[in-house]
PDB file of C-alpha atoms in Angstrom:
ATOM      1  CA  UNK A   1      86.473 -34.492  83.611  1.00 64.00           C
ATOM      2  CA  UNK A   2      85.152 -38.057  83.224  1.00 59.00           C
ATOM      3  CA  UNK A   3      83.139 -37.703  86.824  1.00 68.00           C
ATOM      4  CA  UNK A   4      81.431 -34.594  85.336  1.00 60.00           C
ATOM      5  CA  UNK A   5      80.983 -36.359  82.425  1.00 54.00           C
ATOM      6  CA  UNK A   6      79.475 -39.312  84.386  1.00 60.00           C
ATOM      7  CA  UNK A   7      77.032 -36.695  86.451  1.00 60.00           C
ATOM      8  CA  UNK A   8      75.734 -35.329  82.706  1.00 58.00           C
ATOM      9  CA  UNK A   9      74.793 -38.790  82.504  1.00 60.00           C
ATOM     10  CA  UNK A  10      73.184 -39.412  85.193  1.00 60.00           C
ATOM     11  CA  UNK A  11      71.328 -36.355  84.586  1.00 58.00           C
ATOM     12  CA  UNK A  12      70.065 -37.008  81.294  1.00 61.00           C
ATOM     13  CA  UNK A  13      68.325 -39.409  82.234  1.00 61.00           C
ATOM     14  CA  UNK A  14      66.057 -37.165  83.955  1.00 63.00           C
ATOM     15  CA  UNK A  15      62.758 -35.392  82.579  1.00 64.00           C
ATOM     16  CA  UNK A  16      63.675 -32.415  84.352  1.00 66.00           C
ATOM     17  CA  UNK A  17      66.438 -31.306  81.736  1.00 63.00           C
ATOM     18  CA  UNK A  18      65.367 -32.740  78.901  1.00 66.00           C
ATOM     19  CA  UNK A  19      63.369 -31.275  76.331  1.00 66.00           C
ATOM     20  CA  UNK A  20      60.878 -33.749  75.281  1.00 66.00           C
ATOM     21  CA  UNK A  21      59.456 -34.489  71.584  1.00 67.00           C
ATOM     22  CA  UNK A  22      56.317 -36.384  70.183  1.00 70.00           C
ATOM     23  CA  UNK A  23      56.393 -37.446  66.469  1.00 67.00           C
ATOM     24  CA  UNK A  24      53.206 -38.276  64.575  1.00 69.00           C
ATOM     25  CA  UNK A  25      51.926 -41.256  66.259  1.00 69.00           C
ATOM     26  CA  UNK A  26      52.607 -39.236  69.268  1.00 65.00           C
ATOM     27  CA  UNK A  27      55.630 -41.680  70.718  1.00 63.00           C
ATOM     28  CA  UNK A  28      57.889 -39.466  72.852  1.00 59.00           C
ATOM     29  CA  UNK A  29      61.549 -38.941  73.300  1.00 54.00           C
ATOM     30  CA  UNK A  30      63.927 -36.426  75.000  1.00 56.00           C
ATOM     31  CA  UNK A  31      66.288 -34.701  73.177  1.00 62.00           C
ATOM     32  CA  UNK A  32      69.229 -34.873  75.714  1.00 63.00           C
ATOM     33  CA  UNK A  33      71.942 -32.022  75.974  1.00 61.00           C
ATOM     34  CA  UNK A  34      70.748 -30.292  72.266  1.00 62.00           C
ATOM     35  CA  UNK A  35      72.295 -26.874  73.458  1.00 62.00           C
ATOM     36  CA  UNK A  36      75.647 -28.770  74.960  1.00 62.00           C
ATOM     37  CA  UNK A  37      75.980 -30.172  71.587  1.00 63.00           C
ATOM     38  CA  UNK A  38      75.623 -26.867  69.611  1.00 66.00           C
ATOM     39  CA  UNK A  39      78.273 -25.968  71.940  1.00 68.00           C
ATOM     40  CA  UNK A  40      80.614 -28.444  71.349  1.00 68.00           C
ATOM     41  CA  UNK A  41      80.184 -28.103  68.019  1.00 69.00           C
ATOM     42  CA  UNK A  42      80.908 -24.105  67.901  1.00 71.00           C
ATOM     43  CA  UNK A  43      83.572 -24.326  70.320  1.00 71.00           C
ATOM     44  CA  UNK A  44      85.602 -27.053  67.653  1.00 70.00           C
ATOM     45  CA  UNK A  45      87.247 -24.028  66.421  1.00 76.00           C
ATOM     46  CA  UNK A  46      91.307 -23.925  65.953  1.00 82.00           C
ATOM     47  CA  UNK A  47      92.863 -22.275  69.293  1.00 84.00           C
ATOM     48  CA  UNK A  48      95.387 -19.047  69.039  1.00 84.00           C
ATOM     49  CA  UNK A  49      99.020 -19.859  69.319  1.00 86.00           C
ATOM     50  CA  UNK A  50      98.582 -19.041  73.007  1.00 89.00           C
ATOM     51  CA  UNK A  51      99.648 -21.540  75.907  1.00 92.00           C
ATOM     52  CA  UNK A  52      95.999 -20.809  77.633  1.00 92.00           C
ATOM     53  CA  UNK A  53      93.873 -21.495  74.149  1.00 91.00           C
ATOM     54  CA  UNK A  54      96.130 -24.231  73.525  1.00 93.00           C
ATOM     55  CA  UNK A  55      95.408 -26.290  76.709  1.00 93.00           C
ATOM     56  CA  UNK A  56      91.723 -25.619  76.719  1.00 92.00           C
ATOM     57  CA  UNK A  57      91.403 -26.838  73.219  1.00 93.00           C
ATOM     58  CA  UNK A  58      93.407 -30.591  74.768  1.00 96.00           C
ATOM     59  CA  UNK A  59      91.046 -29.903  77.498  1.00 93.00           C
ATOM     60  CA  UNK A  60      87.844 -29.680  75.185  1.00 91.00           C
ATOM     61  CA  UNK A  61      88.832 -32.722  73.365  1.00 93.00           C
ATOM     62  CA  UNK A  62      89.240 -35.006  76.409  1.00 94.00           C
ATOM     63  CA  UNK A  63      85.803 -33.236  77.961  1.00 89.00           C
ATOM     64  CA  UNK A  64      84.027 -34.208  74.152  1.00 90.00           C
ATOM     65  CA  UNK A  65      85.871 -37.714  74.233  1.00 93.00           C
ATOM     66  CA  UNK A  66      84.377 -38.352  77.906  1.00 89.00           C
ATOM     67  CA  UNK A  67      81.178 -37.089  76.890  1.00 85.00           C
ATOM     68  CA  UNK A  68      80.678 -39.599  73.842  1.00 83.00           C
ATOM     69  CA  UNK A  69      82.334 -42.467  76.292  1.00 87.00           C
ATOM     70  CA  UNK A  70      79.577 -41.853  78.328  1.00 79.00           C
ATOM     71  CA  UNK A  71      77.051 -42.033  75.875  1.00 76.00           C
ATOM     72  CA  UNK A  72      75.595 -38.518  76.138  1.00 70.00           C
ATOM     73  CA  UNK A  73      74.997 -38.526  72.554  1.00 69.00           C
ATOM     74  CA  UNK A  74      74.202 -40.917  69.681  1.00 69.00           C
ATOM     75  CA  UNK A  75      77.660 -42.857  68.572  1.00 71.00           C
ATOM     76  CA  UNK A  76      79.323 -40.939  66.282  1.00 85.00           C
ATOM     77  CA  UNK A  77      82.892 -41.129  64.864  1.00 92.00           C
ATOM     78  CA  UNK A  78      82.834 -36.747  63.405  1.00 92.00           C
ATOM     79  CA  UNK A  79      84.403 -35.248  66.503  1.00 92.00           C
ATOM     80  CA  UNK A  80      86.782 -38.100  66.723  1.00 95.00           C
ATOM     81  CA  UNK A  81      87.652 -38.231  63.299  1.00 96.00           C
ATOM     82  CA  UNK A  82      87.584 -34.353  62.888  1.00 95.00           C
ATOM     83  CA  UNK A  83      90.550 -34.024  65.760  1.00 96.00           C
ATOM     84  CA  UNK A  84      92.349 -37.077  63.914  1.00 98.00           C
ATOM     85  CA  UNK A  85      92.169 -35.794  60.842  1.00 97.00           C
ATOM     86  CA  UNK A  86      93.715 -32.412  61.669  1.00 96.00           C
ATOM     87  CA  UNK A  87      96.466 -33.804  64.080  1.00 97.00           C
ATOM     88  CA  UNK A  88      97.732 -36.650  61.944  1.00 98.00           C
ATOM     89  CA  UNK A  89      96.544 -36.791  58.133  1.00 98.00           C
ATOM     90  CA  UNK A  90      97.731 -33.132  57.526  1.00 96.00           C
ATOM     91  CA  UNK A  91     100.893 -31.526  57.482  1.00 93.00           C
ATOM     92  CA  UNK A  92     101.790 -28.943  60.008  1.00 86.00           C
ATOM     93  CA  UNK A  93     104.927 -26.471  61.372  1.00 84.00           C
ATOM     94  CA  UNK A  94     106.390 -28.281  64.136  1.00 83.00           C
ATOM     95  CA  UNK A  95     106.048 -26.496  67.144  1.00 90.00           C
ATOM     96  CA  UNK A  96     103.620 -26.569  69.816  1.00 93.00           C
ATOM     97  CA  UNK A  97     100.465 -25.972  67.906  1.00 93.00           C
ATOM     98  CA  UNK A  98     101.268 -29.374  66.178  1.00 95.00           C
ATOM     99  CA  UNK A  99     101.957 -30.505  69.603  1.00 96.00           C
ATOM    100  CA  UNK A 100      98.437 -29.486  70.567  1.00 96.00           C
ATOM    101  CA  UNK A 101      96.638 -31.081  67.633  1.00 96.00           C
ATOM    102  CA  UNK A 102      98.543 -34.396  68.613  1.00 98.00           C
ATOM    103  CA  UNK A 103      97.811 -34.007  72.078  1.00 98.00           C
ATOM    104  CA  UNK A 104      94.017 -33.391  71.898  1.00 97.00           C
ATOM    105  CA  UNK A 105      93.193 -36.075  69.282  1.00 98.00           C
ATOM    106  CA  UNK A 106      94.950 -38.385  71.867  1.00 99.00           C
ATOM    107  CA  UNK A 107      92.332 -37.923  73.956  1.00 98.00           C
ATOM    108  CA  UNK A 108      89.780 -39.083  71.814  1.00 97.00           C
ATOM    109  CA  UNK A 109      91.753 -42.230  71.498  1.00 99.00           C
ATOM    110  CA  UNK A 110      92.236 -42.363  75.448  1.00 98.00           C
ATOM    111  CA  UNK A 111      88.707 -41.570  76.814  1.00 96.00           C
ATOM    112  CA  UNK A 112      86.785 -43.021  73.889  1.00 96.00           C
ATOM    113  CA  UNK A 113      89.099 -45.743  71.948  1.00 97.00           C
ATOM    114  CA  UNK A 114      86.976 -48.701  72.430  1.00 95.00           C
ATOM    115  CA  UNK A 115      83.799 -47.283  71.488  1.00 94.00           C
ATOM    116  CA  UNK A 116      85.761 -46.002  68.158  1.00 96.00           C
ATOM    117  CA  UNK A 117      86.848 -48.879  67.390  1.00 97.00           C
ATOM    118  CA  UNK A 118      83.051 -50.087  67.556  1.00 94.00           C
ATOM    119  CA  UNK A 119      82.399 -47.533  65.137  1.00 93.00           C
ATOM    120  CA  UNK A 120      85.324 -48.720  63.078  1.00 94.00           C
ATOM    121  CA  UNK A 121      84.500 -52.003  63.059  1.00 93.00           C
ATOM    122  CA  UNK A 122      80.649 -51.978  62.864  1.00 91.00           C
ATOM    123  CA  UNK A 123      80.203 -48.166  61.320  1.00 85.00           C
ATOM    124  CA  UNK A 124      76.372 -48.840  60.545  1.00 84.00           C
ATOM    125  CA  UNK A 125      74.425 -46.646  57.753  1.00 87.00           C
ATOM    126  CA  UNK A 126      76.919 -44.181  56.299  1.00 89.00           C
ATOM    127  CA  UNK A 127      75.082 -41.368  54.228  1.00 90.00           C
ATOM    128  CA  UNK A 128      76.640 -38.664  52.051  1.00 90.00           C
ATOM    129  CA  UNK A 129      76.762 -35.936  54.195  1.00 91.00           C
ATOM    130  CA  UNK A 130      78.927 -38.465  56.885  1.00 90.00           C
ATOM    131  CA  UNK A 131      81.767 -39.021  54.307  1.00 91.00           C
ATOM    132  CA  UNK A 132      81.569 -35.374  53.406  1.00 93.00           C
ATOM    133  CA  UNK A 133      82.569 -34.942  56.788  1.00 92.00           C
ATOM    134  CA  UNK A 134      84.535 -37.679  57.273  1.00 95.00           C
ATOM    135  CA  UNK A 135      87.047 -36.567  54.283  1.00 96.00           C
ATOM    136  CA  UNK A 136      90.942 -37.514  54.694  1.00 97.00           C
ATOM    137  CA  UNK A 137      93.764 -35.151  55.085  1.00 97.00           C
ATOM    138  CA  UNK A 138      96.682 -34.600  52.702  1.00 97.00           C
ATOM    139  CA  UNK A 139      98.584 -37.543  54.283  1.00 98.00           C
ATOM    140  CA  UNK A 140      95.571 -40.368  54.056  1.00 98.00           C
ATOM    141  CA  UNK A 141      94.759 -41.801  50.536  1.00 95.00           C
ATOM    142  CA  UNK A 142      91.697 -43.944  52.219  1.00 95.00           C
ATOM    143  CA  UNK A 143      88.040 -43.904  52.166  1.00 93.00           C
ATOM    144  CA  UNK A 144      86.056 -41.064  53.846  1.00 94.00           C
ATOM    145  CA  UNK A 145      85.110 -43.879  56.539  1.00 93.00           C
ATOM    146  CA  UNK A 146      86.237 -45.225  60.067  1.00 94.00           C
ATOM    147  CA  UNK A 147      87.923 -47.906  58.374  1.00 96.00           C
ATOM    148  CA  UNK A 148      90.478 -50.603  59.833  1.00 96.00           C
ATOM    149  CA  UNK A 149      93.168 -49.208  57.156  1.00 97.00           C
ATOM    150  CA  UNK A 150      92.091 -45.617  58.617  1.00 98.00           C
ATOM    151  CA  UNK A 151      92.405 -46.512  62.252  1.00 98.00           C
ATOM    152  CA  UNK A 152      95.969 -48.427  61.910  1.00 98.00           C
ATOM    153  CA  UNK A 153      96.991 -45.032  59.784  1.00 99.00           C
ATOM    154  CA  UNK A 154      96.169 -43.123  62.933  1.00 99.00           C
ATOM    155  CA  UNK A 155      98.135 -45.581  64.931  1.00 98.00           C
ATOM    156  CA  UNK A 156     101.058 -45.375  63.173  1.00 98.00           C
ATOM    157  CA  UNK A 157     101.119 -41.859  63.605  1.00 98.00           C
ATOM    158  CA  UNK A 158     100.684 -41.727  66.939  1.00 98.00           C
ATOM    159  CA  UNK A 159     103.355 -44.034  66.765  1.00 98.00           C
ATOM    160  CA  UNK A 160     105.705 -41.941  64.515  1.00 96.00           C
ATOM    161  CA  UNK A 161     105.139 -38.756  66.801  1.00 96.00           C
ATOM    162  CA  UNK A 162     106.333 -40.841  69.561  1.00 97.00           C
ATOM    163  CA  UNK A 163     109.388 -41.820  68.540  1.00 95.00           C
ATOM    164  CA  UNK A 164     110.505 -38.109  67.069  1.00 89.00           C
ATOM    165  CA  UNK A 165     113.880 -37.649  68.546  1.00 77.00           C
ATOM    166  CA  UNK A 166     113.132 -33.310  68.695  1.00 80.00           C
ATOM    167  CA  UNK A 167     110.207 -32.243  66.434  1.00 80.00           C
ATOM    168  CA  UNK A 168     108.269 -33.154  69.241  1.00 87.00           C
ATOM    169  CA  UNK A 169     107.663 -32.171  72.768  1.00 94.00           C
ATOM    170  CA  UNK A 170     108.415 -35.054  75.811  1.00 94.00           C
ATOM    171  CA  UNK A 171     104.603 -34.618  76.658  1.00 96.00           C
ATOM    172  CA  UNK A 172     103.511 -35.323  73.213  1.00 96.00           C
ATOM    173  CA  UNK A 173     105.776 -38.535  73.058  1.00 96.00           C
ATOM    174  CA  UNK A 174     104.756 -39.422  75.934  1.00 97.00           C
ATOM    175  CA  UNK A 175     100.928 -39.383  74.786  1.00 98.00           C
ATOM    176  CA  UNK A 176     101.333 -40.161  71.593  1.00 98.00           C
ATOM    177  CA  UNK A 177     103.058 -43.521  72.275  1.00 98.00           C
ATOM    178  CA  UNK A 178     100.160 -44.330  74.817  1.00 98.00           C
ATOM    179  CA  UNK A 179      97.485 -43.750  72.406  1.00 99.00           C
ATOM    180  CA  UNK A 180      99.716 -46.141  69.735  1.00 99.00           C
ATOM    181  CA  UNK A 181      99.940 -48.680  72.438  1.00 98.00           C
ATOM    182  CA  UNK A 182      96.009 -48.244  73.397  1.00 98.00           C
ATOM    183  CA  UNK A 183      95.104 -48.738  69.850  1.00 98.00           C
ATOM    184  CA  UNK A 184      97.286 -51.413  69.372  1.00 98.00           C
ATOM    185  CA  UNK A 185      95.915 -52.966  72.553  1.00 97.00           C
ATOM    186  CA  UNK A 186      91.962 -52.668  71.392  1.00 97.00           C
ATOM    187  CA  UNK A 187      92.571 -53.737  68.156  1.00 96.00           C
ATOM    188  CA  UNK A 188      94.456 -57.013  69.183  1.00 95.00           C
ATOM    189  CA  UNK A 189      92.322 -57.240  72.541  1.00 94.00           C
ATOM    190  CA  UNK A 190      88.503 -56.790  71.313  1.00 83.00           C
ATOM    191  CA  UNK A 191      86.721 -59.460  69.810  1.00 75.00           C
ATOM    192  CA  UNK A 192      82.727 -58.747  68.952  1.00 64.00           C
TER     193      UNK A 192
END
């Protein structure tokens, strides 16, 4: 996944599949991957308690997380925080569909952790419509925002998954306790 997402990359940055855009004063730019990102964006849809839905939707995550690694698109927290949100600041049946929502919103913290904690730490303008989107779950009483306090919530939950003695499967321990340790690792390990 992360060589195809390097190759999208690599072609972005040619004319040939981008659509480019003038403004007023007639200054161009491309508009990389618009259709991949409608995509993306209709495809975030909650899988069917079905083992093949359930490893394409881990599989979509770490394909979006490798995709926003790489830069395809501007720098934005949503998808991140929208597969965060749903796996670890809301309640769910244990099972494997909580499994899944654990598992994929690991990726984001695997393929794209540093450049989240970017965001965290330096989250730029923040307008209305972003915290709208960026709104907690049951289980987080914090701001609508990538904050610190928001990213050591997810960590701990990562962390708490982990350590489940049988709520939880040995593959989502497994990933959960690497994401903990990753997130424990950028936040002690990046300075800016």
């Amino acid at each position: 996944m992360h060589k195809l997402a390097r190759l999208l990359e690599r072609l972005g940055q040619s004319s040939k599949v981008n659509q480019l855009y003038f403004d007023e004063a007639r200054r161009g730019w491309y508009n990389r991957y618009q259709r991949l990102s409608e995509t993306l964006r209709d495809e975030f849809a909650e899988p069917d308690e079905n083992e093949r839905e359930m490893n394409e939707y881990i599989s979509y995550h770490a394909f979006a997380a490798n995709l926003h690694e790489c830069s395809i698109y501007p720098a934005s927290p949503t998808f991140a925080i929208w597969a965060l949100r749903k796996a670890l600041e809301m309640k769910h049946e244990e099972g494997r569909m909580r499994d899944t929502h654990v598992l994929a919103a690991a990726q984001w913290i695997l393929w794209n952790g540093q450049s989240l904690f970017m965001q965290v730490r330096y989250p730029g303008d923040v307008g209305p419509d972003d915290k709208q989107n960026w709104s907690p779950g049951d289980l987080y009483d914090g701001e609508p925002l990538p904050t610190l306090h928001r990213w050591r919530f997810w960590s701990t939950r990562f962390r708490e998954f982990a350590q489940q003695v049988h709520a939880v499967s040995d593959e989502c321990k497994t990933v959960a306790a690497k994401a903990a340790d990753m997130m424990d690792s950028i936040e002690r390990n990046m300075t800016f």
